[in-house]
PDB file of C-alpha atoms in Angstrom:
ATOM      1  CA  MET A  12      24.359  -1.225 -42.049  1.00 63.00           C
ATOM      2  CA  GLU A  13      21.032   0.393 -41.138  1.00 74.00           C
ATOM      3  CA  LYS A  14      19.282  -2.944 -41.482  1.00 77.00           C
ATOM      4  CA  LYS A  15      21.705  -4.502 -38.980  1.00 79.00           C
ATOM      5  CA  ASP A  16      21.173  -1.627 -36.543  1.00 80.00           C
ATOM      6  CA  GLU A  17      17.401  -1.983 -36.799  1.00 83.00           C
ATOM      7  CA  ASP A  18      17.615  -5.747 -36.322  1.00 81.00           C
ATOM      8  CA  LEU A  19      19.923  -5.282 -33.324  1.00 84.00           C
ATOM      9  CA  LYS A  20      17.569  -2.726 -31.723  1.00 86.00           C
ATOM     10  CA  LYS A  21      14.588  -4.980 -32.356  1.00 84.00           C
ATOM     11  CA  ALA A  22      16.397  -7.965 -30.816  1.00 82.00           C
ATOM     12  CA  GLN A  23      17.372  -5.865 -27.772  1.00 85.00           C
ATOM     13  CA  MET A  24      13.790  -4.676 -27.314  1.00 86.00           C
ATOM     14  CA  LEU A  25      12.457  -8.232 -27.550  1.00 86.00           C
ATOM     15  CA  ASP A  26      15.096  -9.425 -25.082  1.00 85.00           C
ATOM     16  CA  ALA A  27      14.239  -6.613 -22.632  1.00 87.00           C
ATOM     17  CA  ARG A  28      10.542  -7.454 -22.942  1.00 87.00           C
ATOM     18  CA  ALA A  29      11.252 -11.143 -22.318  1.00 87.00           C
ATOM     19  CA  ARG A  30      13.342 -10.295 -19.244  1.00 88.00           C
ATOM     20  CA  ASN A  31      10.591  -8.035 -17.915  1.00 87.00           C
ATOM     21  CA  ILE A  32       8.029 -10.814 -18.245  1.00 85.00           C
ATOM     22  CA  SER A  33      10.454 -13.334 -16.747  1.00 85.00           C
ATOM     23  CA  HIS A  34      10.951 -11.152 -13.658  1.00 84.00           C
ATOM     24  CA  ASN A  35       7.198 -11.264 -13.005  1.00 83.00           C
ATOM     25  CA  VAL A  36       6.885 -15.049 -13.277  1.00 86.00           C
ATOM     26  CA  ARG A  37       7.695 -17.312 -10.340  1.00 86.00           C
ATOM     27  CA  CYS A  38       9.779 -20.429 -10.853  1.00 83.00           C
ATOM     28  CA  THR A  39       7.525 -23.428 -10.279  1.00 79.00           C
ATOM     29  CA  GLU A  40      10.406 -25.511  -8.954  1.00 82.00           C
ATOM     30  CA  CYS A  41      12.127 -22.969  -6.684  1.00 78.00           C
ATOM     31  CA  GLY A  42       9.058 -21.006  -5.619  1.00 71.00           C
ATOM     32  CA  SER A  43      10.983 -18.071  -4.197  1.00 78.00           C
ATOM     33  CA  GLN A  44      12.817 -16.951  -7.329  1.00 83.00           C
ATOM     34  CA  SER A  45      11.661 -15.520 -10.600  1.00 83.00           C
ATOM     35  CA  ILE A  46      12.373 -17.582 -13.683  1.00 84.00           C
ATOM     36  CA  GLU A  47      14.843 -14.886 -14.723  1.00 84.00           C
ATOM     37  CA  ASP A  48      16.972 -15.519 -11.614  1.00 82.00           C
ATOM     38  CA  SER A  49      16.515 -19.293 -11.406  1.00 82.00           C
ATOM     39  CA  GLN A  50      18.730 -21.834 -13.144  1.00 84.00           C
ATOM     40  CA  ALA A  51      16.281 -24.728 -12.772  1.00 85.00           C
ATOM     41  CA  ASP A  52      15.384 -26.679 -15.901  1.00 86.00           C
ATOM     42  CA  VAL A  53      11.766 -25.549 -15.682  1.00 85.00           C
ATOM     43  CA  ALA A  54      12.841 -21.895 -15.495  1.00 85.00           C
ATOM     44  CA  ILE A  55      15.034 -22.268 -18.568  1.00 87.00           C
ATOM     45  CA  LEU A  56      12.149 -23.866 -20.481  1.00 86.00           C
ATOM     46  CA  LEU A  57       9.750 -21.125 -19.358  1.00 86.00           C
ATOM     47  CA  ARG A  58      12.183 -18.407 -20.458  1.00 88.00           C
ATOM     48  CA  GLN A  59      12.416 -20.080 -23.859  1.00 89.00           C
ATOM     49  CA  LEU A  60       8.616 -20.381 -24.031  1.00 88.00           C
ATOM     50  CA  ILE A  61       8.282 -16.642 -23.305  1.00 89.00           C
ATOM     51  CA  ARG A  62      10.800 -15.779 -26.013  1.00 90.00           C
ATOM     52  CA  ASP A  63       8.975 -18.040 -28.485  1.00 90.00           C
ATOM     53  CA  GLU A  64       5.644 -16.416 -27.643  1.00 89.00           C
ATOM     54  CA  ILE A  65       7.127 -12.938 -28.096  1.00 88.00           C
ATOM     55  CA  GLY A  66       8.586 -14.048 -31.417  1.00 86.00           C
ATOM     56  CA  ALA A  67       5.118 -15.229 -32.419  1.00 89.00           C
ATOM     57  CA  GLY A  68       3.840 -11.691 -31.840  1.00 87.00           C
ATOM     58  CA  LYS A  69       1.800 -12.245 -28.679  1.00 87.00           C
ATOM     59  CA  THR A  70       1.181  -9.439 -26.190  1.00 87.00           C
ATOM     60  CA  ASP A  71       2.340  -9.506 -22.587  1.00 86.00           C
ATOM     61  CA  LYS A  72      -1.210 -10.109 -21.340  1.00 87.00           C
ATOM     62  CA  GLU A  73      -1.614 -13.074 -23.662  1.00 90.00           C
ATOM     63  CA  ILE A  74       1.674 -14.542 -22.433  1.00 88.00           C
ATOM     64  CA  TYR A  75       0.716 -14.023 -18.769  1.00 87.00           C
ATOM     65  CA  SER A  76      -2.695 -15.589 -19.316  1.00 88.00           C
ATOM     66  CA  LYS A  77      -1.144 -18.591 -21.106  1.00 88.00           C
ATOM     67  CA  LEU A  78       1.303 -19.135 -18.248  1.00 85.00           C
ATOM     68  CA  GLU A  79      -1.506 -18.761 -15.730  1.00 86.00           C
ATOM     69  CA  ASP A  80      -3.686 -21.250 -17.597  1.00 85.00           C
ATOM     70  CA  GLU A  81      -0.896 -23.818 -17.785  1.00 85.00           C
ATOM     71  CA  PHE A  82       0.652 -23.406 -14.302  1.00 81.00           C
ATOM     72  CA  GLY A  83      -2.037 -21.744 -12.187  1.00 79.00           C
ATOM     73  CA  GLU A  84      -2.327 -18.277 -10.673  1.00 78.00           C
ATOM     74  CA  THR A  85       0.563 -18.858  -8.260  1.00 76.00           C
ATOM     75  CA  VAL A  86       3.056 -18.677 -11.125  1.00 81.00           C
ATOM     76  CA  LEU A  87       2.511 -14.893 -11.288  1.00 82.00           C
ATOM     77  CA  TYR A  88       4.007 -12.630  -8.628  1.00 75.00           C
ATOM     78  CA  ALA A  89       1.115 -10.138  -8.821  1.00 76.00           C
ATOM     79  CA  PRO A  90      -2.168 -11.937  -8.118  1.00 70.00           C
ATOM     80  CA  LYS A  91      -5.336 -10.656  -9.744  1.00 72.00           C
ATOM     81  CA  PHE A  92      -7.996  -8.781  -7.795  1.00 72.00           C
ATOM     82  CA  ASP A  93     -11.057 -11.020  -7.675  1.00 75.00           C
ATOM     83  CA  MET A  94     -13.516 -12.278  -5.086  1.00 78.00           C
ATOM     84  CA  GLN A  95     -11.040 -14.809  -3.701  1.00 75.00           C
ATOM     85  CA  THR A  96      -8.263 -12.274  -3.134  1.00 76.00           C
ATOM     86  CA  ALA A  97     -10.489  -9.317  -2.195  1.00 79.00           C
ATOM     87  CA  ALA A  98     -10.080 -10.028   1.520  1.00 80.00           C
ATOM     88  CA  LEU A  99      -6.294 -10.010   1.187  1.00 79.00           C
ATOM     89  CA  TRP A 100      -6.267  -6.735  -0.721  1.00 80.00           C
ATOM     90  CA  LEU A 101      -8.907  -4.919   1.338  1.00 85.00           C
ATOM     91  CA  THR A 102      -8.139  -6.040   4.903  1.00 88.00           C
ATOM     92  CA  PRO A 103      -5.319  -3.510   5.521  1.00 90.00           C
ATOM     93  CA  VAL A 104      -7.468  -0.687   4.168  1.00 91.00           C
ATOM     94  CA  LEU A 105     -10.425  -1.711   6.322  1.00 92.00           C
ATOM     95  CA  ILE A 106      -8.276  -2.015   9.455  1.00 95.00           C
ATOM     96  CA  ALA A 107      -6.668   1.385   8.915  1.00 94.00           C
ATOM     97  CA  GLY A 108     -10.041   3.005   8.203  1.00 94.00           C
ATOM     98  CA  GLY A 109     -11.649   1.407  11.259  1.00 94.00           C
ATOM     99  CA  THR A 110      -8.782   2.493  13.487  1.00 94.00           C
ATOM    100  CA  ALA A 111      -8.930   6.069  12.208  1.00 93.00           C
ATOM    101  CA  ALA A 112     -12.714   6.181  12.650  1.00 93.00           C
ATOM    102  CA  GLY A 113     -12.393   4.806  16.192  1.00 91.00           C
ATOM    103  CA  LEU A 114      -9.810   7.418  17.137  1.00 90.00           C
ATOM    104  CA  VAL A 115     -11.886  10.253  15.700  1.00 89.00           C
ATOM    105  CA  TYR A 116     -15.012   8.992  17.468  1.00 88.00           C
ATOM    106  CA  SER A 117     -13.280   8.625  20.838  1.00 84.00           C
ATOM    107  CA  LYS A 118     -11.798  12.124  20.574  1.00 81.00           C
ATOM    108  CA  HIS A 119     -15.212  13.540  19.637  1.00 79.00           C
ATOM    109  CA  ARG A 120     -16.891  11.672  22.488  1.00 76.00           C
ATOM    110  CA  GLN A 121     -14.277  12.864  24.974  1.00 72.00           C
ATOM    111  CA  ARG A 122     -14.826  16.502  24.015  1.00 68.00           C
ATOM    112  CA  THR A 123     -18.607  16.102  23.980  1.00 67.00           C
ATOM    113  CA  ASN A 124     -18.640  14.488  27.431  1.00 68.00           C
ATOM    114  CA  ILE A 125     -16.693  17.409  28.908  1.00 67.00           C
ATOM    115  CA  HIS A 126     -19.186  19.889  27.483  1.00 66.00           C
ATOM    116  CA  ILE A 127     -22.139  17.887  28.824  1.00 68.00           C
ATOM    117  CA  MET A 128     -20.567  17.680  32.297  1.00 69.00           C
ATOM    118  CA  ALA A 129     -19.878  21.409  32.296  1.00 66.00           C
ATOM    119  CA  LEU A 130     -23.412  22.226  31.181  1.00 67.00           C
ATOM    120  CA  ASN A 131     -24.891  19.926  33.834  1.00 70.00           C
ATOM    121  CA  LEU A 132     -22.854  21.695  36.508  1.00 69.00           C
ATOM    122  CA  ILE A 133     -24.088  25.129  35.551  1.00 66.00           C
ATOM    123  CA  ARG A 134     -27.605  24.174  34.495  1.00 72.00           C
ATOM    124  CA  GLY A 135     -29.385  25.096  37.751  1.00 72.00           C
ATOM    125  CA  VAL A 136     -27.239  28.133  38.494  1.00 73.00           C
ATOM    126  CA  SER A 137     -28.148  31.494  37.021  1.00 77.00           C
ATOM    127  CA  LEU A 138     -25.024  32.871  35.352  1.00 76.00           C
ATOM    128  CA  THR A 139     -24.329  35.636  32.908  1.00 82.00           C
ATOM    129  CA  PRO A 140     -23.134  34.590  29.440  1.00 85.00           C
ATOM    130  CA  LYS A 141     -19.609  35.791  30.297  1.00 89.00           C
ATOM    131  CA  GLU A 142     -19.585  33.658  33.454  1.00 83.00           C
ATOM    132  CA  ARG A 143     -20.793  30.640  31.453  1.00 76.00           C
ATOM    133  CA  VAL A 144     -17.964  31.075  28.929  1.00 83.00           C
ATOM    134  CA  THR A 145     -15.444  31.443  31.769  1.00 85.00           C
ATOM    135  CA  ILE A 146     -16.659  28.264  33.482  1.00 77.00           C
ATOM    136  CA  LEU A 147     -16.560  26.340  30.212  1.00 73.00           C
ATOM    137  CA  ASP A 148     -12.997  27.575  29.622  1.00 78.00           C
ATOM    138  CA  VAL A 149     -12.005  26.433  33.100  1.00 76.00           C
ATOM    139  CA  LEU A 150     -13.671  23.018  32.844  1.00 71.00           C
ATOM    140  CA  ILE A 151     -12.374  22.132  29.394  1.00 70.00           C
ATOM    141  CA  PRO A 152      -8.764  20.916  29.685  1.00 67.00           C
ATOM    142  CA  PRO A 153      -6.104  22.431  27.444  1.00 71.00           C
ATOM    143  CA  PRO A 154      -5.040  20.371  24.433  1.00 72.00           C
ATOM    144  CA  PRO A 155      -2.135  18.013  25.066  1.00 69.00           C
ATOM    145  CA  PRO A 156       1.325  19.215  24.019  1.00 69.00           C
ATOM    146  CA  PRO A 157       2.488  18.033  20.594  1.00 69.00           C
ATOM    147  CA  GLN A 158       4.308  14.701  20.632  1.00 74.00           C
ATOM    148  CA  GLY A 159       6.449  15.175  17.523  1.00 75.00           C
ATOM    149  CA  VAL A 160      10.205  14.840  17.344  1.00 77.00           C
ATOM    150  CA  ALA A 161      10.710  18.614  17.133  1.00 77.00           C
ATOM    151  CA  SER A 162       8.699  19.300  20.303  1.00 75.00           C
ATOM    152  CA  ARG A 163      10.584  16.596  22.216  1.00 75.00           C
ATOM    153  CA  PHE A 164      13.857  18.095  21.036  1.00 79.00           C
ATOM    154  CA  ARG A 165      12.762  21.592  22.204  1.00 76.00           C
ATOM    155  CA  ARG A 166      11.780  20.227  25.635  1.00 73.00           C
ATOM    156  CA  TRP A 167      15.115  18.446  25.886  1.00 78.00           C
ATOM    157  CA  LEU A 168      16.951  21.701  25.087  1.00 79.00           C
ATOM    158  CA  ASN A 169      14.978  23.620  27.734  1.00 75.00           C
ATOM    159  CA  ARG A 170      16.076  21.314  30.580  1.00 66.00           C
TER     160      ARG A 170
END
């Protein structure tokens, strides 16, 4: 009885492993479905090949590499990170980083320009330190109101 239970658990684990691998492999005939979801002849043969490889004691990486060698890199849903795909993987990160850096720089430049203009205005005039601080406070605009959902809701309620 225990032997049957162990064999059943082992068979279930192997089946779950085969299904997991099959979900990550694209059907070469359909293209848009995994071989687990496809009913094409090629998908059925690939599912059987995966089960045979698991039965032979191969690891998931070995199975993926065998499928990639036989059918090309496009058979896998998750492409590898290499020099050919680096642009695809890194472009969104570079765009987001460049945008953030541009926004920070423009905000910094805007604040710096206001200070320079204020200092140029008061450069030739003899003022006390308190008067200088007052003029800088007057010339520097207040920060813009927050644009979040909560602040818009509060302004709507105050109408």
